[in-house]
Amino acid sequence: MGRWWVVALSEAVHGDKALAVTCEGEQLAVFRDGKGAVFALEDRCPHRRVPLSPGPVKAGGLQCPYHGWTFDGATGLCNDIPNLRRDERVPARYAARAFPAAEANGFIHVWRGAGTPAAELPGASYRAADREQTGSAVANIAFEQYLDVMLDGPECLLSFPGVHITDFFLGDPRRDGEHLVLDRGAVWKGKGNGPAFVRDHSLWVRTRVPVTGGDIRVELLSADEDPLVTIFIAASENRRGTTSLVWRGFRHATAAPLSWRWRMARAIGRAPFAIFPHIDGAAVAALEVAPSRDRRLAKTDARTPAERVVPVQERCAV
Amino acid sequence: MSEVPMMDAAGREAEVTSKRDWVPINLDLRDTWFPVAYSADIGQGAVRRIVHAQDVYLWRDGGRLYAAEFRPDRLEAMRAGASAFTNGSGFYPAVERYGYIWAWYGNPDNAHEELIPNIPFLPPDGQGIPRYTQRAVRFDAASPLSVENLIDLTHADFLHANAIGDGQSENDVVEVHSTSETVTRIRNVTRKSVAPVMRWIGGVRAQYQDLRAVLHVHLRNNVCISYPNFTPGYPIPNVQPFVPVGKHRSRVDQTNYTVHAPAPFRWLMPRISYVIQPQDNSVLRPQNARYFESTERRDLSSRFDGPGNRYRLLMVRLAERQQRGDFGYGADADPSADISAVLGMRG
């Protein structure tokens, strides 16, 4: 069964140029037509296999930069080969691979895999309530590891200014549909005796990580669980063990007590969070595999019964 | 309007080649001469060139040219490791002609000078070829893909329109001829827009010109001999030998023989490769990576791909023949035959 993936920010796809993205390791060309509708084609011309994304967007669709073959965004059908005679038609079977595409809340989604595209889009769960901070990057970490580290040590992947994220997990990951949700303590930097001696954490960081798929939600919460910052991060497998990231996030208006650093940062318009494109390998390597065990187990359970057959020796070894 | 088949001969040849995928990366055709360097580039110091990932060191000593598997200072020590390409001697057969050094790639016993391709517009002894006509460029693809790019007619309208022209014309007819060792593509274009480069610096003030462009490709060594003749205008004969460096790259020591064109065109035109080469590489680099392994997804073709599909078909046939151990040249092949008439040279 297929699924929707967030592949780009809405504002990154505009004009008469396509955007090259990689999702589940596959290269895609995402573009809009004159009316703003969004489309996704495999970034590979079926004629001579060159990428389509550098080509211009024409009335008929995306035009290959090499020989000018033009492909309809919705169907992938080739509707123009330059210099054909007027009585010649492009064979009906000539087509690039097309993927259903949809847009919601500032994210462009592409449906990949079998089945009818689901009605609900991952990005639909995100609603900005204040000025947003957005971005995209390719992180130097493999996709599955990115999801696991988001549970085991999100401080390796992101930060909130003036906030120390601890590794004290509040319980175990909680299953919420297709996601695992985990809270951990956090404290204001420079306030109190430091994270090791704090009686009660003044902040929480809640990570909501998918078992399968790539939509991650991270929230910085006050001690009373009032949201201070919400971030939606869309991750997907890029090439050569890297991960595509796209994110939007915002700072909530709150009455919760804040550190002077936080208030200062807000006053000068500093971003309320940072997503790391360059990840510290030593820090990741030092993380113990902890809550992410539950994700791996859940992922195994999500497989089909035929895939879950346990070898006899393995069962007997218990 | 009913659908008219878009493919004729091109389609049929595409069908033949599509029975198996086109995987050009591993084609390693032997028993042929490769123009590995300009003669003028080789002096006493050894220069390293590579053919099919195999080293060819070139140098002169005492007025004599050497082409060897090893650097001259290591030659004696490494000679025991010399390959069958030099019959264990360490030295390749090498000949100088048309301003190039030609090194034999294959069984040295089969190295005959009459297998060097004829290039009728260049002096055989290489004397008097101006250096401004010689430009070395590198392509980010295996040689066969680079040659396909050159054979391909229609990509220039999109990739190179700013230099070569937009491809607009009144009539555009393509013929393909071939032997077991060559493909010849002839393009006759009537009333095409004058190429910007020819208008800016070539002295052609007309709005339109006719073009008869002949490209003669030798399959084994990827030597492409081209004779585009513009009216009004002049011919721009050129040689583009795509020496296969390896599976990812090819090197081309071009000779754009513009000596009969007006100045400053004759000096500047050979440098156009520095504009065109990056444009080609922008598509060749990702394209090459997608031809490494056989796939069930066959390339689609239009009738404009006729010459390219003929090239694919003949290359596969030649490779299959060599895989069977037949490295000989067929009765229809004579690389050294005068091709002046084939190219349509005047006078």
XYZ file of C-alpha atoms in Angstrom:
665
model
C 0.000 0.000 0.000
C 1.284 3.426 -0.869
C 1.411 6.565 1.220
C 1.656 10.313 0.948
C 5.052 11.887 1.446
C 5.819 15.547 1.923
C 8.454 16.413 -0.672
C 8.610 20.206 -0.697
C 7.445 23.468 0.764
C 4.657 25.033 -1.238
C 6.615 28.222 -1.791
C 9.587 26.290 -3.201
C 7.618 25.295 -6.312
C 6.721 28.263 -8.453
C 7.047 29.842 -11.841
C 8.098 28.029 -14.969
C 10.753 25.889 -13.308
C 10.434 22.462 -11.784
C 11.913 21.514 -8.432
C 14.076 18.390 -8.231
C 13.383 16.410 -5.073
C 14.191 12.928 -3.846
C 11.643 10.824 -2.013
C 12.153 7.215 -0.963
C 15.387 7.360 -2.911
C 13.597 8.213 -6.147
C 14.231 11.444 -8.001
C 11.126 13.450 -8.810
C 10.393 16.662 -10.679
C 7.692 18.744 -9.005
C 6.084 21.666 -10.797
C 2.944 23.775 -11.128
C 0.840 24.558 -14.147
C -0.363 28.049 -15.017
C -3.264 27.726 -12.607
C -1.045 26.760 -9.718
C -1.966 23.075 -9.608
C 0.952 20.939 -8.506
C 2.280 17.839 -10.304
C 5.023 15.285 -9.853
C 6.817 13.248 -12.516
C 9.673 10.837 -12.231
C 12.785 12.912 -12.906
C 13.704 10.756 -15.860
C 12.750 11.252 -19.471
C 11.597 7.938 -20.969
C 13.244 8.937 -24.236
C 16.923 9.161 -23.284
C 16.761 8.996 -19.465
C 18.011 12.489 -18.666
C 16.478 14.419 -15.743
C 13.342 16.352 -16.625
C 13.595 18.839 -13.767
C 16.007 21.270 -15.484
C 13.497 21.689 -18.311
C 10.951 24.496 -18.582
C 7.276 24.208 -17.702
C 5.170 24.686 -20.810
C 1.433 24.856 -21.372
C 1.366 21.125 -22.055
C 3.433 20.155 -19.042
C 7.115 19.709 -18.259
C 9.460 19.826 -21.248
C 12.614 17.720 -21.317
C 15.677 19.952 -21.629
C 17.428 17.502 -23.945
C 15.055 17.006 -26.889
C 11.981 18.945 -25.932
C 9.555 16.093 -25.358
C 6.738 17.448 -23.200
C 4.873 15.460 -20.556
C 1.500 16.141 -19.013
C 1.789 16.554 -15.262
C -1.327 14.618 -14.283
C -0.995 11.619 -16.589
C 2.654 11.704 -17.610
C 1.585 11.300 -21.231
C 3.920 12.750 -23.814
C 1.910 15.333 -25.723
C 4.605 16.929 -27.845
C 7.719 15.842 -29.697
C 9.190 18.842 -31.500
C 9.360 18.925 -35.288
C 6.814 16.187 -35.920
C 4.775 16.731 -39.048
C 1.244 17.978 -38.556
C -0.193 14.612 -39.509
C 1.975 12.723 -37.014
C 0.829 11.803 -33.554
C 2.812 10.823 -30.509
C 2.062 7.163 -29.706
C -0.446 6.910 -26.893
C 1.781 4.694 -24.785
C 4.589 7.267 -24.651
C 4.644 8.572 -21.101
C 6.774 9.504 -18.126
C 5.858 8.119 -14.728
C 3.428 10.417 -12.995
C 2.628 10.487 -9.287
C -0.486 11.943 -7.643
C 0.383 15.233 -5.983
C -1.533 17.333 -3.490
C -0.975 20.395 -1.357
C -1.960 21.250 2.199
C -0.870 23.790 4.784
C 2.244 24.817 2.932
C 3.434 21.327 2.060
C 3.479 19.546 -1.279
C 2.715 15.859 -1.029
C 3.369 13.049 -3.477
C 1.644 9.675 -3.346
C 4.029 6.818 -3.850
C 3.163 3.173 -4.026
C 0.104 1.136 -4.814
C -3.516 1.839 -4.068
C -5.822 4.806 -4.257
C -4.347 7.912 -2.633
C -5.647 8.342 0.889
C -7.863 11.317 1.561
C -5.863 12.517 4.545
C -2.568 14.273 3.938
C 0.202 14.203 6.572
C 0.620 17.954 6.356
C -3.053 18.480 7.141
C -2.301 17.974 10.836
C -0.141 21.086 10.923
C -1.669 24.547 11.287
C 0.531 27.564 11.805
C -0.774 29.941 14.465
C 1.948 32.535 14.192
C 4.807 33.682 11.993
C 6.508 30.632 10.565
C 10.067 29.470 10.286
C 10.536 27.175 7.277
C 13.342 25.336 5.572
C 14.606 22.331 3.720
C 17.867 20.416 3.753
C 19.528 17.126 3.019
C 20.866 15.709 6.272
C 23.939 13.507 6.434
C 22.186 10.620 8.125
C 20.167 7.690 6.800
C 16.384 8.030 6.860
C 15.541 5.249 9.336
C 18.318 6.433 11.626
C 16.915 9.943 11.476
C 13.575 8.696 12.781
C 15.236 6.574 15.464
C 17.478 9.403 16.638
C 14.440 11.665 16.837
C 13.263 9.319 19.596
C 16.616 8.465 21.191
C 18.268 11.879 21.065
C 16.479 14.709 19.272
C 19.109 17.130 20.589
C 21.373 15.657 17.881
C 18.920 16.798 15.213
C 17.482 20.092 16.405
C 17.657 22.734 19.088
C 15.614 25.417 20.782
C 17.614 28.508 21.730
C 18.302 28.682 25.439
C 16.864 25.219 26.022
C 18.742 22.154 27.219
C 17.043 18.972 26.046
C 17.691 16.150 28.503
C 17.703 12.434 27.894
C 15.236 11.750 30.692
C 12.321 10.110 28.951
C 8.917 10.412 30.487
C 7.842 6.798 30.392
C 8.028 4.799 27.202
C 6.904 5.728 23.706
C 3.131 5.772 23.447
C 1.466 4.447 20.331
C -0.831 6.967 18.693
C -2.146 5.465 15.485
C 0.783 5.242 13.082
C 3.050 7.258 15.360
C 5.030 6.846 18.543
C 4.909 9.759 20.945
C 7.556 10.353 23.573
C 8.088 13.184 26.050
C 11.410 14.064 27.625
C 12.451 16.673 30.089
C 14.087 19.941 29.163
C 15.295 22.968 31.124
C 16.131 26.577 30.465
C 19.855 27.051 30.123
C 21.476 29.216 32.789
C 18.547 28.858 35.155
C 18.659 26.720 38.273
C 21.135 24.002 39.092
C 21.271 22.377 35.712
C 19.437 19.407 34.301
C 21.005 16.793 36.570
C 19.748 18.452 39.758
C 16.456 19.892 38.710
C 13.574 18.630 40.805
C 10.968 19.003 38.103
C 11.674 19.824 34.494
C 10.475 23.245 33.495
C 9.938 22.185 29.889
C 9.044 19.125 27.875
C 10.036 18.155 24.412
C 7.461 15.927 22.756
C 8.467 14.024 19.662
C 5.882 12.303 17.508
C 7.654 9.943 15.138
C 6.036 7.730 12.501
C 6.413 3.964 12.521
C 6.386 4.122 8.747
C 6.331 7.249 6.637
C 8.150 10.480 7.326
C 5.956 13.034 9.095
C 7.484 14.074 12.410
C 6.061 16.523 14.870
C 8.166 18.095 17.603
C 6.795 20.355 20.295
C 8.427 22.349 23.031
C 5.975 22.460 25.934
C 5.892 24.326 29.172
C 5.728 22.397 32.457
C 1.955 22.754 32.189
C 2.127 21.334 28.669
C 1.260 24.623 27.017
C 2.835 24.566 23.557
C 5.678 27.027 23.121
C 6.938 25.849 19.731
C 5.511 23.441 17.177
C 7.596 22.027 14.337
C 6.460 19.765 11.552
C 9.403 17.979 9.913
C 8.899 15.868 6.827
C 11.671 13.366 6.255
C 12.232 10.923 3.426
C 15.026 8.776 2.137
C 17.416 10.588 -0.145
C 20.297 8.989 -2.023
C 23.514 7.550 -0.603
C 22.345 7.255 2.974
C 21.084 10.805 3.350
C 17.688 12.156 4.327
C 15.570 14.850 2.702
C 14.078 17.244 5.222
C 11.366 19.847 4.835
C 9.990 21.747 7.801
C 7.684 24.450 9.005
C 7.339 25.613 12.566
C 6.241 28.516 14.693
C 6.340 29.985 18.183
C 3.088 30.040 20.136
C 1.868 33.044 22.032
C 1.851 31.897 25.627
C 1.351 33.052 29.197
C 3.760 30.425 30.473
C 6.835 31.672 32.359
C 9.761 32.031 29.970
C 13.473 32.504 30.477
C 14.950 35.923 29.820
C 16.924 34.394 26.941
C 13.753 33.133 25.347
C 12.045 36.484 25.739
C 15.109 38.252 24.345
C 15.276 35.891 21.394
C 11.624 36.487 20.663
C 12.086 40.258 20.984
C 14.892 40.351 18.430
C 13.065 37.999 16.095
C 15.435 35.103 16.476
C 14.171 31.784 15.172
C 12.571 29.688 17.945
C 14.248 26.503 16.741
C 16.980 25.187 14.474
C 16.972 22.001 12.409
C 20.458 20.612 11.836
C 21.404 19.712 8.271
C 24.889 18.719 9.453
C 24.625 16.082 12.118
C 27.334 15.306 14.633
C 28.276 11.704 13.910
C 30.054 11.257 17.227
C 26.974 12.427 19.133
C 24.701 10.099 17.186
C 27.079 7.170 17.583
C 27.196 7.732 21.347
C 23.410 7.447 21.705
C 22.135 4.255 23.204
C 19.343 2.602 21.282
C 16.487 3.217 23.669
C 12.935 4.327 22.746
C 13.657 3.631 19.096
C 13.539 -0.090 19.939
C 9.796 0.334 20.191
C 9.671 1.888 16.743
C 11.626 -0.960 15.219
C 9.339 -3.462 16.928
C 6.258 -1.601 15.791
C 7.670 -1.512 12.288
C 8.163 -5.261 12.381
C 4.616 -5.765 13.597
C 3.366 -3.576 10.775
C 4.615 -6.091 8.242
C 2.317 -8.592 6.636
C 1.793 -11.922 8.454
C 3.825 -13.702 5.781
C 6.738 -11.366 6.462
C 6.455 -11.944 10.178
C 7.049 -15.682 10.113
C 9.739 -16.334 12.724
C 12.273 -19.016 11.898
C 11.957 -22.134 14.060
C 15.450 -21.867 15.496
C 14.824 -18.284 16.521
C 11.638 -19.232 18.356
C 13.292 -22.192 20.095
C 16.251 -20.094 21.177
C 14.131 -18.038 23.580
C -6.965 13.017 -37.632
C -5.763 9.446 -37.710
C -2.495 8.558 -36.128
C 0.349 8.264 -38.565
C 3.129 5.952 -37.425
C 5.822 8.231 -36.112
C 8.547 5.702 -36.636
C 9.636 4.122 -39.863
C 13.121 2.649 -40.168
C 14.018 4.201 -36.848
C 11.118 2.451 -35.242
C 11.999 -0.901 -36.696
C 15.592 -0.571 -35.549
C 14.446 0.566 -32.164
C 12.348 -2.576 -31.977
C 15.401 -4.676 -32.760
C 17.560 -2.985 -30.164
C 14.734 -2.976 -27.645
C 14.673 -6.741 -27.453
C 17.560 -6.206 -25.112
C 18.328 -3.039 -23.311
C 21.025 -0.720 -24.615
C 23.867 -0.937 -22.112
C 26.653 0.943 -23.883
C 28.878 1.427 -20.869
C 30.650 -1.906 -21.163
C 31.278 -1.889 -24.905
C 34.972 -2.511 -25.335
C 35.655 -2.860 -29.049
C 39.164 -3.876 -30.028
C 41.567 -4.000 -32.919
C 41.379 -0.357 -33.788
C 43.481 2.802 -33.771
C 42.707 5.476 -31.214
C 43.927 9.060 -31.756
C 45.167 9.389 -28.213
C 46.926 12.756 -28.473
C 47.764 15.644 -30.749
C 51.227 15.079 -32.167
C 52.146 18.588 -31.102
C 51.371 17.778 -27.468
C 53.992 15.070 -27.142
C 57.620 15.916 -26.471
C 60.365 14.372 -24.374
C 58.343 14.305 -21.172
C 55.991 11.355 -20.829
C 52.264 12.132 -21.122
C 49.689 9.716 -19.764
C 46.557 8.965 -21.751
C 43.984 6.276 -21.065
C 42.045 4.030 -23.428
C 39.379 1.763 -21.960
C 40.920 2.266 -18.498
C 44.306 1.161 -19.804
C 47.346 3.401 -19.546
C 49.101 4.679 -22.645
C 52.275 6.679 -21.943
C 53.561 8.774 -24.828
C 56.928 10.422 -25.250
C 59.674 11.104 -27.762
C 63.301 10.199 -27.483
C 65.910 10.874 -30.117
C 63.221 11.903 -32.560
C 61.388 8.641 -32.112
C 57.856 8.306 -30.748
C 57.058 5.813 -28.006
C 53.681 4.585 -26.780
C 53.982 2.281 -23.813
C 52.005 0.655 -21.039
C 54.330 2.068 -18.404
C 56.148 5.286 -17.651
C 59.576 5.330 -19.254
C 61.368 5.351 -15.888
C 59.466 2.232 -14.794
C 59.353 0.470 -18.089
C 62.207 -1.937 -17.530
C 61.083 -2.841 -14.035
C 57.486 -3.442 -15.077
C 57.934 -4.914 -18.504
C 57.324 -8.416 -17.158
C 53.769 -7.331 -16.424
C 53.125 -6.113 -19.947
C 49.811 -7.202 -21.423
C 48.723 -8.915 -24.607
C 47.881 -5.449 -25.962
C 51.605 -5.011 -26.518
C 52.433 -8.693 -27.007
C 54.324 -8.473 -23.738
C 56.761 -5.885 -25.114
C 55.290 -2.974 -23.187
C 55.058 -0.897 -26.380
C 51.896 -0.284 -28.354
C 52.010 0.116 -32.113
C 51.798 3.863 -32.736
C 51.584 6.003 -35.866
C 51.373 9.743 -36.497
C 48.807 10.972 -38.996
C 46.490 13.977 -39.449
C 48.146 15.731 -36.523
C 47.359 12.922 -34.108
C 49.220 10.077 -32.492
C 47.255 6.907 -33.151
C 47.812 4.020 -30.734
C 46.623 0.513 -31.498
C 44.176 -1.066 -29.076
C 43.933 -4.795 -29.591
C 46.125 -7.556 -30.874
C 49.348 -5.901 -32.107
C 49.625 -8.510 -34.854
C 46.551 -6.976 -36.469
C 47.799 -3.384 -36.370
C 47.833 -2.212 -39.967
C 48.153 1.437 -40.882
C 45.453 1.161 -43.532
C 42.947 0.741 -40.689
C 43.475 4.372 -39.670
C 40.363 6.330 -40.739
C 40.694 8.603 -43.714
C 40.221 12.299 -42.903
C 40.256 13.972 -46.310
C 40.345 17.594 -45.178
C 43.401 17.200 -42.944
C 46.977 16.887 -44.229
C 48.060 13.280 -43.632
C 51.461 14.323 -42.335
C 49.823 16.789 -39.977
C 51.991 19.609 -41.233
C 50.448 23.067 -41.148
C 47.504 22.274 -38.904
C 47.192 25.437 -36.781
C 47.067 24.957 -33.045
C 43.989 27.165 -32.781
C 42.018 24.418 -34.526
C 42.856 21.920 -31.799
C 40.871 21.869 -28.584
C 40.724 19.020 -26.073
C 37.404 18.599 -24.290
C 36.125 16.022 -21.880
C 32.693 14.486 -21.694
C 31.126 13.071 -18.557
C 29.891 9.904 -20.200
C 31.184 6.726 -21.760
C 32.150 7.137 -25.407
C 29.086 5.500 -26.976
C 26.711 7.830 -25.140
C 28.881 10.782 -26.102
C 28.797 9.678 -29.737
C 25.021 9.264 -29.577
C 24.860 12.806 -28.326
C 26.799 13.944 -31.399
C 24.740 11.840 -33.824
C 21.559 13.127 -32.237
C 20.106 15.898 -34.341
C 17.439 17.435 -32.247
C 19.066 18.007 -28.890
C 21.011 20.966 -30.238
C 17.763 22.891 -30.704
C 17.269 22.802 -26.942
C 20.675 22.498 -25.333
C 22.698 24.652 -27.702
C 20.164 27.042 -29.202
C 22.070 30.075 -27.952
C 25.169 29.110 -29.932
C 24.064 26.899 -32.763
C 20.562 28.113 -33.511
C 17.008 27.259 -32.745
C 16.461 24.530 -35.330
C 13.795 26.501 -37.168
C 13.827 25.621 -40.845
C 11.648 25.196 -43.887
C 12.645 21.605 -44.469
C 14.796 19.143 -42.567
C 15.558 15.750 -44.072
C 17.821 13.104 -42.585
C 19.421 10.101 -44.268
C 21.356 7.313 -42.632
C 23.800 4.990 -44.357
C 25.959 2.377 -42.733
C 28.461 -0.391 -43.119
C 29.447 -2.962 -40.548
C 32.024 -0.457 -39.250
C 30.519 2.982 -39.860
C 27.367 5.039 -39.600
C 26.920 8.055 -41.847
C 24.247 10.592 -41.066
C 23.388 13.203 -43.676
C 21.183 16.097 -42.749
C 19.842 18.468 -45.389
C 18.251 21.584 -43.994
C 16.653 24.266 -46.146
C 16.301 27.865 -45.017
C 17.351 27.455 -41.415
C 17.947 30.392 -39.145
C 21.587 31.413 -39.323
C 23.465 30.181 -36.272
C 24.149 33.055 -33.860
C 27.864 32.294 -33.797
C 28.054 32.496 -37.579
C 26.084 35.703 -37.654
C 28.028 37.415 -34.883
C 31.549 36.594 -35.925
C 31.265 34.581 -39.126
C 30.359 37.310 -41.565
C 27.100 35.689 -42.689
C 24.560 38.490 -42.832
C 21.709 36.558 -44.422
C 18.724 35.638 -42.293
C 18.564 32.071 -43.550
C 21.008 29.542 -44.867
C 20.973 25.985 -46.151
C 22.959 23.283 -44.437
C 24.217 19.942 -45.584
C 25.804 18.255 -42.593
C 27.497 14.898 -42.958
C 28.678 12.979 -39.934
C 30.724 9.848 -40.517
C 31.217 7.697 -37.418
C 33.722 4.869 -37.072
C 32.225 2.453 -34.590
C 35.268 0.804 -33.050
C 37.227 3.887 -32.149
C 34.414 6.460 -32.003
C 36.197 8.699 -34.494
C 33.548 11.114 -35.757
C 34.358 12.987 -38.942
C 31.998 15.808 -39.674
C 31.527 18.060 -42.677
C 28.815 20.661 -42.155
C 28.564 22.912 -45.182
C 26.607 26.175 -44.920
C 25.201 28.138 -47.872
C 25.638 31.057 -47.733
C 28.677 30.462 -45.610
C 31.391 27.858 -45.721
C 32.157 24.352 -44.469
C 33.411 23.801 -40.926
C 35.054 20.380 -41.235
C 35.931 18.807 -37.937
C 37.112 15.622 -36.278
C 35.842 14.547 -32.882
C 37.498 11.343 -31.688
C 35.763 10.146 -28.530
C 38.536 8.216 -26.841
C 36.968 5.960 -24.188
C 38.774 6.814 -20.991
C 36.530 4.474 -19.032
C 32.927 3.769 -18.181
C 32.291 7.277 -16.943
C 34.332 9.628 -19.070
C 35.560 10.215 -22.600
C 38.169 12.557 -23.980
C 37.954 14.316 -27.303
C 40.932 15.967 -28.950
C 38.940 17.933 -31.493
C 40.209 19.432 -34.681
C 37.860 22.121 -35.944
C 39.533 22.802 -39.250
C 38.331 26.344 -39.756
C 41.346 27.496 -41.728
C 39.214 28.398 -44.747
C 36.671 30.398 -42.746
C 36.982 34.179 -42.364
C 38.648 35.765 -39.378
C 37.876 36.063 -36.507
C 35.461 33.141 -36.874
C 38.259 30.741 -37.737
C 40.036 31.464 -34.457
C 37.031 31.729 -32.198
C 34.816 28.963 -33.516
C 36.998 26.104 -32.216
C 36.598 27.616 -28.766
C 32.827 27.195 -28.951
C 33.367 23.727 -27.561
C 34.017 25.389 -24.228
C 30.427 26.673 -24.344
C 28.847 23.542 -25.735
C 30.708 20.971 -23.675
C 29.244 22.016 -20.289
C 25.796 22.093 -21.836
C 26.207 18.533 -23.075
C 27.723 17.380 -19.814
C 24.753 18.721 -17.889
C 22.652 15.963 -19.448
C 25.325 13.353 -20.116
C 26.430 13.064 -16.500
C 23.078 11.926 -15.086
C 22.274 10.072 -18.298
C 25.432 7.954 -18.105
C 24.579 6.770 -14.600
C 21.251 5.475 -15.928
C 22.773 3.257 -18.595
C 24.936 1.097 -16.367
C 22.547 -1.759 -15.850
C 20.004 -3.424 -18.033
C 16.445 -2.423 -17.291
C 13.035 -3.623 -18.378
C 12.142 -0.067 -19.268
C 13.111 0.431 -22.880
C 13.959 3.846 -24.254
C 11.220 5.416 -26.330
C 12.165 6.765 -29.753
C 10.851 9.103 -32.380
C 11.753 9.011 -36.038
C 14.420 11.599 -35.304
C 16.275 8.878 -33.417
C 16.824 6.856 -36.569
C 20.560 7.527 -36.852
C 21.074 6.944 -33.153
C 19.154 3.689 -33.192
C 21.116 2.525 -36.214
C 24.273 3.300 -34.268
C 23.042 1.298 -31.273
C 22.161 -1.654 -33.463
C 25.504 -1.728 -35.266
C 27.494 -1.305 -32.072
C 25.701 -4.263 -30.507
C 26.279 -6.370 -33.603
C 29.960 -5.514 -33.660
C 30.321 -6.233 -29.957
C 28.596 -9.582 -30.372
C 30.904 -10.447 -33.237
C 33.939 -9.616 -31.122
C 32.545 -11.644 -28.232
C 32.533 -14.601 -30.613
C 36.213 -13.971 -31.228
C 35.862 -12.352 -34.631
C 37.930 -9.151 -34.595
C 38.313 -8.884 -38.372
C 36.986 -6.105 -40.586
C 34.157 -7.064 -42.919
C 34.320 -6.860 -46.683
C 32.275 -3.653 -46.630
C 34.751 -1.925 -44.305
C 37.755 0.042 -45.464
C 38.589 2.745 -42.921
C 41.310 4.298 -45.057
C 39.131 4.669 -48.179
C 38.766 8.257 -49.363
C 35.493 9.612 -47.955
C 35.588 12.983 -49.735
C 32.521 12.043 -51.735
C 30.741 10.660 -48.668
C 31.303 13.963 -46.887
C 30.227 15.955 -49.933
C 33.389 18.020 -50.027
C 33.604 20.630 -52.754
C 36.242 20.492 -55.412
